[in-house]
mmCIF file of C-alpha atoms in Angstrom:
data_model
loop_
_atom_site.group_PDB
_atom_site.id
_atom_site.type_symbol
_atom_site.label_atom_id
_atom_site.label_comp_id
_atom_site.label_asym_id
_atom_site.label_seq_id
_atom_site.Cartn_x
_atom_site.Cartn_y
_atom_site.Cartn_z
ATOM 1 C CA UNK A 962 -2.054 5.447 17.810
ATOM 2 C CA UNK A 963 -1.938 3.459 20.878
ATOM 3 C CA UNK A 964 -2.433 -0.547 20.764
ATOM 4 C CA UNK A 965 -4.939 -0.770 21.981
ATOM 5 C CA UNK A 966 -6.674 2.662 20.209
ATOM 6 C CA UNK A 967 -5.713 0.562 16.939
ATOM 7 C CA UNK A 968 -7.112 -3.362 18.913
ATOM 8 C CA UNK A 969 -10.016 -1.450 19.608
ATOM 9 C CA UNK A 970 -10.550 0.254 16.181
ATOM 10 C CA UNK A 971 -9.469 -3.433 14.275
ATOM 11 C CA UNK A 972 -12.484 -4.886 16.543
ATOM 12 C CA UNK A 973 -14.857 -2.244 15.834
ATOM 13 C CA UNK A 974 -14.282 -3.425 12.117
ATOM 14 C CA UNK A 975 -14.689 -6.481 11.879
ATOM 15 C CA UNK A 976 -17.994 -5.956 14.044
ATOM 16 C CA UNK A 977 -18.886 -3.725 11.854
ATOM 17 C CA UNK A 978 -17.702 -6.436 9.346
ATOM 18 C CA UNK A 979 -19.334 -9.194 10.412
ATOM 19 C CA UNK A 980 -22.925 -7.078 11.353
ATOM 20 C CA UNK A 981 -22.913 -6.109 7.427
ATOM 21 C CA UNK A 982 -22.600 -9.681 6.442
ATOM 22 C CA UNK A 983 -25.012 -11.182 8.126
ATOM 23 C CA UNK A 984 -27.299 -8.525 6.774
ATOM 24 C CA UNK A 985 -25.906 -10.180 3.551
ATOM 25 C CA UNK A 986 -27.048 -13.415 3.930
ATOM 26 C CA UNK A 987 -30.875 -12.861 5.255
ATOM 27 C CA UNK A 988 -31.803 -10.044 2.946
ATOM 28 C CA UNK A 989 -30.966 -13.354 -0.365
ATOM 29 C CA UNK A 990 -33.067 -15.764 1.920
ATOM 30 C CA UNK A 991 -35.502 -13.330 1.925
ATOM 31 C CA UNK A 992 -35.335 -12.120 -1.888
ATOM 32 C CA UNK A 993 -35.353 -16.402 -2.311
ATOM 33 C CA UNK A 994 -31.639 -17.593 -2.687
ATOM 34 C CA UNK A 995 -30.725 -20.804 -1.748
ATOM 35 C CA UNK A 996 -29.068 -21.385 1.682
ATOM 36 C CA UNK A 997 -25.561 -21.549 -0.088
ATOM 37 C CA UNK A 998 -26.405 -18.788 -2.279
ATOM 38 C CA UNK A 999 -26.929 -17.088 1.707
ATOM 39 C CA UNK A 1000 -23.423 -18.410 2.325
ATOM 40 C CA UNK A 1001 -22.038 -16.817 0.363
ATOM 41 C CA UNK A 1002 -23.139 -13.182 -0.179
ATOM 42 C CA UNK A 1003 -22.808 -12.864 3.965
ATOM 43 C CA UNK A 1004 -19.104 -14.157 3.713
ATOM 44 C CA UNK A 1005 -17.811 -11.420 0.706
ATOM 45 C CA UNK A 1006 -20.965 -8.909 2.834
ATOM 46 C CA UNK A 1007 -17.987 -9.338 6.119
ATOM 47 C CA UNK A 1008 -15.095 -9.623 4.222
ATOM 48 C CA UNK A 1009 -15.779 -5.860 1.996
ATOM 49 C CA UNK A 1010 -17.507 -4.262 4.635
ATOM 50 C CA UNK A 1011 -14.577 -5.177 7.048
ATOM 51 C CA UNK A 1012 -12.009 -4.720 4.473
ATOM 52 C CA UNK A 1013 -13.376 -1.279 3.481
ATOM 53 C CA UNK A 1014 -14.122 -0.531 7.382
ATOM 54 C CA UNK A 1015 -10.304 -0.959 8.399
ATOM 55 C CA UNK A 1016 -8.805 1.864 5.342
ATOM 56 C CA UNK A 1017 -11.034 3.560 6.531
ATOM 57 C CA UNK A 1018 -9.897 3.967 9.654
ATOM 58 C CA UNK A 1019 -6.504 4.208 8.137
ATOM 59 C CA UNK A 1020 -7.508 7.034 5.780
ATOM 60 C CA UNK A 1021 -9.234 8.788 8.666
ATOM 61 C CA UNK A 1022 -6.248 7.733 11.454
ATOM 62 C CA UNK A 1023 -3.290 7.622 9.209
ATOM 63 C CA UNK A 1024 -1.539 4.820 9.912
ATOM 64 C CA UNK A 1025 1.289 3.454 9.576
ATOM 65 C CA UNK A 1026 1.724 0.332 9.163
#
C-alpha cells in the first residue's frame, strides 16, 4: 500500500472520530448534561472511534507496521 493511501485512510479515520466526538458531545448536552461532561464524552467518543477505525483499516487492508 502506498504512502499516500495510508495517509488518506488515516485522515478518514480521524475525520470519523471527530464527527463521532461532536455527535457524542451534542447528545450529552441535549440530554441535560453540563458543558464539561459534553467535552469529556466528546473527547472519549473521538478517541474511541478513531482507534476503532484505525484498527478496522489495519485489519481489512492487513497493513504491516
